[in-house]
């Protein structure tokens, strides 16, 4: 969609979607198919199996292979059946969303250095983001993603990771914005991946009233002091909000679809962000992660990504580093 002369980017993005054959993995496929522009994105469905005995890699030279052959062939048959069915369902979802079959590929491999490390290693092959279901229990019983999403969020720092929980409704995105580099990278990732798909974006900044200086005196003067404090911090943060808006519009987002929101909280920013996300019926929440974080800051504010991921259902959380 073109608004006000905006031009779509011709640069194609490549998205890595980790799949295990589970229903939640299919929901992750469905979510990303509705967020990113189909005509500018390639999707790679990546399945790592852990069922191959080690001797599979040297079966011709290893005398143990014959005794393991039945297990190997059984794994192959089960994996091909489950992933074959999953592939057809995923392709139907993606083609219905406008993706051509040429834009979708399936990559299956046996685990080489562990599922988590294999996914991370694959993520360095020219991808713009990783997508993973928050939980997933495959028909392949050895594949339980459980904490995989959280571990990927902790380990992957070179590209955004999108963690899909339940069945999020795309199109309405909440960006938790502060003055950190990571938060602005979250803004950049939304612009780069979803900018031309016409999302509604709310830039949300929390003003922590527990940091407001305590003043004595009459109630009237105290209330006026609070108003002055709020207005001061709104004005102080406005350049950051303006910068985020400029980056989004520069990436192709309709400026009429972007708005800023200042919300007041008292000492628990995480809880407030979650509250805004839930009451506002957002399907996507974007949070930054700080690597260099002081103990005091971590203690009082918590870590956005970890707490939000474990709290929200039916929402996709983007973690930007």
Coordinates of C-alpha atoms in Angstrom, one line a residue:
X1 CA 0.0 0.0 0.0
X2 CA 1.3 3.4 -1.0
X3 CA 0.4 6.4 1.2
X4 CA 1.5 9.9 0.3
X5 CA 4.0 8.8 -2.3
X6 CA 5.8 6.3 -0.2
X7 CA 7.9 3.9 -2.1
X8 CA 8.4 0.3 -1.1
X9 CA 11.9 -1.0 -0.7
X10 CA 13.2 -3.3 -3.4
X11 CA 15.5 -5.1 -1.0
X12 CA 14.2 -8.6 -0.1
X13 CA 14.4 -9.8 3.5
X14 CA 15.1 -13.4 4.5
X15 CA 13.3 -14.7 7.6
X16 CA 14.4 -17.9 9.4
X17 CA 11.3 -19.7 11.0
X18 CA 12.3 -22.5 13.3
X19 CA 9.8 -25.3 13.1
X20 CA 9.2 -28.6 14.8
X21 CA 5.9 -29.7 13.3
X22 CA 3.9 -28.4 16.2
X23 CA 0.7 -26.4 16.1
X24 CA 2.5 -23.4 17.7
X25 CA 5.1 -23.5 15.0
X26 CA 2.3 -23.3 12.4
X27 CA 0.9 -20.3 14.3
X28 CA 4.4 -18.7 14.1
X29 CA 4.3 -19.2 10.3
X30 CA 0.8 -17.7 10.1
X31 CA 1.8 -14.7 12.2
X32 CA 4.9 -13.8 10.2
X33 CA 3.0 -14.3 6.9
X34 CA 0.7 -11.5 7.9
X35 CA 3.3 -9.1 9.3
X36 CA 6.0 -9.0 6.6
X37 CA 5.3 -8.0 2.9
X38 CA 4.9 -11.1 0.8
X39 CA 6.4 -9.6 -2.3
X40 CA 9.6 -8.5 -0.5
X41 CA 10.3 -11.5 1.8
X42 CA 11.8 -15.0 1.5
X43 CA 10.8 -17.5 4.2
X44 CA 13.0 -20.4 5.3
X45 CA 11.3 -23.1 7.4
X46 CA 14.2 -24.6 9.4
X47 CA 13.8 -28.0 11.1
X48 CA 16.6 -29.5 13.2
X49 CA 16.1 -33.2 14.1
X50 CA 17.8 -34.8 17.1
X51 CA 16.9 -38.3 16.3
X52 CA 19.8 -39.3 14.1
X53 CA 22.3 -41.6 15.8
X54 CA 25.8 -40.3 15.4
X55 CA 26.8 -43.2 13.2
X56 CA 24.5 -41.9 10.5
X57 CA 27.2 -39.4 9.5
X58 CA 29.7 -42.2 8.8
X59 CA 27.4 -45.1 8.1
X60 CA 29.4 -46.7 5.3
X61 CA 32.5 -47.0 7.3
X62 CA 31.1 -47.7 10.8
X63 CA 30.3 -51.4 11.5
X64 CA 27.8 -50.3 14.1
X65 CA 25.6 -48.9 11.4
X66 CA 23.8 -52.2 10.6
X67 CA 22.7 -52.6 14.2
X68 CA 21.4 -49.0 14.2
X69 CA 20.0 -49.0 10.7
X70 CA 16.4 -49.7 11.8
X71 CA 16.4 -46.8 14.2
X72 CA 17.9 -44.5 11.6
X73 CA 15.3 -45.4 8.9
X74 CA 12.5 -45.2 11.5
X75 CA 13.6 -41.7 12.4
X76 CA 13.8 -40.7 8.7
X77 CA 10.3 -42.1 8.0
X78 CA 8.7 -40.4 11.0
X79 CA 10.5 -37.1 10.4
X80 CA 9.6 -37.1 6.7
X81 CA 5.9 -37.8 7.5
X82 CA 5.5 -35.2 10.2
X83 CA 7.5 -32.5 8.4
X84 CA 5.9 -33.3 5.1
X85 CA 2.5 -32.7 6.5
X86 CA 3.7 -29.6 8.3
X87 CA 5.3 -28.3 5.1
X88 CA 2.0 -28.6 3.2
X89 CA 0.1 -26.8 5.9
X90 CA 2.8 -24.0 6.1
X91 CA 2.9 -23.6 2.3
X92 CA -0.9 -23.2 2.3
X93 CA -0.7 -20.5 4.9
X94 CA 2.0 -18.7 3.2
X95 CA 0.6 -18.8 -0.4
X96 CA -2.8 -17.7 1.0
X97 CA -1.0 -14.7 2.4
X98 CA 0.5 -13.9 -1.0
X99 CA 3.9 -15.6 -0.9
X100 CA 5.0 -17.3 -4.1
X101 CA 6.2 -20.9 -3.7
X102 CA 9.6 -19.7 -4.9
X103 CA 9.8 -17.4 -1.9
X104 CA 9.4 -20.3 0.5
X105 CA 12.0 -23.0 1.2
X106 CA 12.3 -25.9 3.7
X107 CA 15.7 -26.8 5.2
X108 CA 15.9 -29.9 7.3
X109 CA 19.0 -31.2 9.0
X110 CA 20.1 -33.5 11.7
X111 CA 21.5 -31.9 14.8
X112 CA 25.2 -31.4 14.5
X113 CA 26.2 -29.4 17.6
X114 CA 22.8 -29.3 19.4
X115 CA 19.5 -27.9 18.3
X116 CA 20.0 -24.5 19.9
X117 CA 23.5 -24.0 18.5
X118 CA 22.5 -25.3 15.1
X119 CA 19.7 -22.7 14.9
X120 CA 22.0 -19.9 16.0
X121 CA 24.7 -21.0 13.5
X122 CA 22.1 -21.0 10.7
X123 CA 20.9 -17.5 11.8
X124 CA 24.2 -16.1 10.5
X125 CA 23.5 -17.1 6.9
X126 CA 22.1 -13.8 5.8
X127 CA 18.8 -13.6 7.7
X128 CA 17.0 -10.5 8.9
X129 CA 15.2 -12.1 11.8
X130 CA 14.4 -15.4 13.6
X131 CA 10.9 -16.5 14.3
X132 CA 10.1 -19.2 16.9
X133 CA 7.0 -20.4 18.7
X134 CA 7.0 -19.7 22.4
X135 CA 6.2 -23.3 23.1
X136 CA 5.9 -26.3 20.9
X137 CA 5.5 -30.0 21.4
X138 CA 5.9 -31.8 18.2
X139 CA 4.6 -35.2 17.2
X140 CA 8.3 -36.0 17.0
X141 CA 8.5 -36.5 20.8
X142 CA 12.1 -35.6 21.1
X143 CA 11.5 -32.1 19.8
X144 CA 10.1 -30.0 22.7
X145 CA 10.8 -26.3 22.1
X146 CA 9.7 -25.4 25.7
X147 CA 12.5 -23.1 26.8
X148 CA 14.0 -22.8 23.3
X149 CA 12.5 -19.5 22.7
X150 CA 13.9 -18.0 25.9
X151 CA 17.3 -19.5 25.2
X152 CA 17.3 -18.0 21.7
X153 CA 16.3 -14.6 23.1
X154 CA 19.3 -14.8 25.5
X155 CA 21.8 -15.9 22.9
X156 CA 20.8 -14.2 19.6
X157 CA 22.1 -10.7 19.5
X158 CA 22.9 -9.9 15.9
X159 CA 19.3 -9.9 14.5
X160 CA 15.8 -9.5 16.1
X161 CA 14.1 -12.6 17.4
X162 CA 10.3 -12.9 17.1
X163 CA 8.7 -15.1 19.7
X164 CA 5.1 -16.1 18.9
X165 CA 2.8 -17.1 21.7
X166 CA -0.7 -18.5 21.1
X167 CA -2.5 -16.9 18.1
X168 CA -1.6 -13.2 18.0
X169 CA -3.5 -10.9 15.7
X170 CA -1.0 -9.0 13.6
X171 CA -1.3 -5.4 12.5
X172 CA -1.2 -3.5 15.8
X173 CA 2.3 -3.1 17.2
X174 CA 3.4 -1.7 20.6
X175 CA 7.0 -0.5 20.8
X176 CA 8.3 0.0 24.3
X177 CA 10.5 3.0 23.8
X178 CA 13.2 4.5 26.0
X179 CA 16.4 6.3 25.2
X180 CA 18.5 3.1 24.8
X181 CA 20.2 2.0 21.6
X182 CA 18.4 -1.3 21.8
X183 CA 15.0 0.3 21.9
X184 CA 15.8 2.3 18.7
X185 CA 17.0 -0.9 17.1
X186 CA 13.6 -2.4 17.8
X187 CA 12.1 0.6 16.0
X188 CA 14.5 -0.1 13.1
X189 CA 13.5 -3.8 13.0
X190 CA 9.8 -3.0 12.8
X191 CA 10.4 -0.5 10.0
X192 CA 12.7 -2.9 8.0
X193 CA 10.4 -6.0 8.4
X194 CA 6.9 -4.7 8.6
X195 CA 7.2 -1.1 7.4
X196 CA 5.3 -1.5 4.1
X197 CA 2.6 -3.9 5.4
X198 CA 0.7 -0.9 6.8
X199 CA 0.8 -1.7 10.6
X200 CA -0.7 0.5 13.3
X201 CA 2.2 1.4 15.6
X202 CA 2.1 2.9 19.1
X203 CA 5.4 4.2 20.6
X204 CA 5.0 3.8 24.3
X205 CA 7.2 5.5 26.9
X206 CA 6.8 5.0 30.6
X207 CA 7.3 7.8 33.1
X208 CA 8.2 6.4 36.5
X209 CA 6.5 8.5 39.1
X210 CA 8.6 6.9 41.8
X211 CA 11.5 8.9 40.5
X212 CA 9.6 12.2 41.0
X213 CA 11.1 14.4 43.8
X214 CA 9.0 14.4 46.9
X215 CA 7.7 17.8 47.8
X216 CA 5.8 19.0 50.9
X217 CA 3.2 21.6 51.1
X218 CA -0.5 21.7 50.2
X219 CA -2.2 19.2 48.0
X220 CA -2.7 21.8 45.2
X221 CA 0.9 22.6 45.0
X222 CA 1.9 18.9 45.1
X223 CA -0.5 18.2 42.2
X224 CA 0.9 21.2 40.2
X225 CA 4.4 19.9 40.9
X226 CA 3.5 16.5 39.5
X227 CA 2.0 18.0 36.4
X228 CA 5.1 20.1 35.9
X229 CA 7.3 17.0 36.4
X230 CA 5.3 15.0 33.8
X231 CA 5.4 17.8 31.3
X232 CA 9.1 18.3 31.7
X233 CA 9.9 14.7 31.1
X234 CA 7.5 14.5 28.1
X235 CA 9.3 17.5 26.6
X236 CA 12.7 15.9 27.4
X237 CA 11.8 12.7 25.7
X238 CA 10.1 14.2 22.7
X239 CA 13.3 14.2 20.5
X240 CA 13.6 10.4 21.0
X241 CA 9.9 10.0 20.0
X242 CA 10.3 12.2 17.0
X243 CA 13.4 10.2 15.9
X244 CA 11.6 6.9 16.2
X245 CA 8.7 8.4 14.1
X246 CA 11.1 9.6 11.4
X247 CA 12.8 6.1 11.2
X248 CA 9.4 4.4 10.8
X249 CA 8.1 6.8 8.1
X250 CA 11.5 6.5 6.3
X251 CA 11.0 2.8 6.2
X252 CA 7.6 3.1 4.6
X253 CA 5.1 3.3 7.5
X254 CA 2.2 5.6 6.9
X255 CA 2.7 8.5 9.4
X256 CA -1.0 8.5 10.0
X257 CA -0.6 5.0 11.5
X258 CA 2.0 6.1 14.1
X259 CA 1.2 7.6 17.4
X260 CA 3.1 8.2 20.7
X261 CA 1.9 7.5 24.1
X262 CA 3.2 8.5 27.5
X263 CA 2.0 6.4 30.4
X264 CA 2.5 6.9 34.1
X265 CA 3.6 4.1 36.4
X266 CA 5.1 3.8 39.9
X267 CA 8.2 1.6 40.1
X268 CA 7.1 -1.3 37.8
X269 CA 7.6 -0.4 34.2
X270 CA 7.4 -4.0 33.1
X271 CA 4.0 -4.5 34.6
X272 CA 2.8 -1.2 33.0
X273 CA 4.0 -2.1 29.6
X274 CA 2.3 -5.5 29.8
X275 CA -0.9 -3.8 31.0
X276 CA -0.8 -1.4 28.0
X277 CA -0.3 -4.3 25.7
X278 CA -3.1 -6.3 27.0
X279 CA -5.7 -3.6 27.4
X280 CA -4.8 -2.1 24.0
X281 CA -5.4 -5.4 22.3
X282 CA -1.9 -5.5 20.7
X283 CA -0.8 -8.5 18.8
X284 CA 2.9 -7.5 18.8
X285 CA 5.1 -6.0 21.4
X286 CA 8.7 -4.8 20.6
X287 CA 11.2 -4.6 23.4
X288 CA 14.9 -3.8 23.6
X289 CA 17.5 -5.6 25.7
X290 CA 20.5 -4.0 27.4
X291 CA 23.6 -6.1 27.7
X292 CA 25.4 -3.6 30.0
X293 CA 22.9 -3.1 32.8
X294 CA 23.6 -2.0 36.3
X295 CA 22.5 -4.1 39.2
X296 CA 20.3 -1.4 40.5
X297 CA 18.6 -0.8 37.2
X298 CA 18.0 -4.6 36.7
X299 CA 16.7 -4.9 40.3
X300 CA 14.2 -2.2 40.1
X301 CA 13.1 -2.4 36.5
X302 CA 13.7 -6.1 35.6
X303 CA 14.5 -7.3 32.1
X304 CA 11.8 -6.5 29.6
X305 CA 12.3 -9.5 27.3
X306 CA 12.4 -12.2 29.9
X307 CA 9.4 -11.1 32.0
X308 CA 7.2 -10.1 29.0
X309 CA 7.9 -13.4 27.1
X310 CA 6.9 -15.5 30.1
X311 CA 3.7 -13.4 30.9
X312 CA 1.9 -12.8 27.6
X313 CA -0.3 -15.2 25.7
X314 CA -1.6 -14.6 22.2
X315 CA 1.1 -12.1 21.5
X316 CA 4.3 -12.0 19.5
X317 CA 7.3 -10.4 21.3
X318 CA 10.2 -9.0 19.3
X319 CA 13.4 -8.8 21.1
X320 CA 16.0 -6.4 19.7
X321 CA 19.6 -6.1 20.8

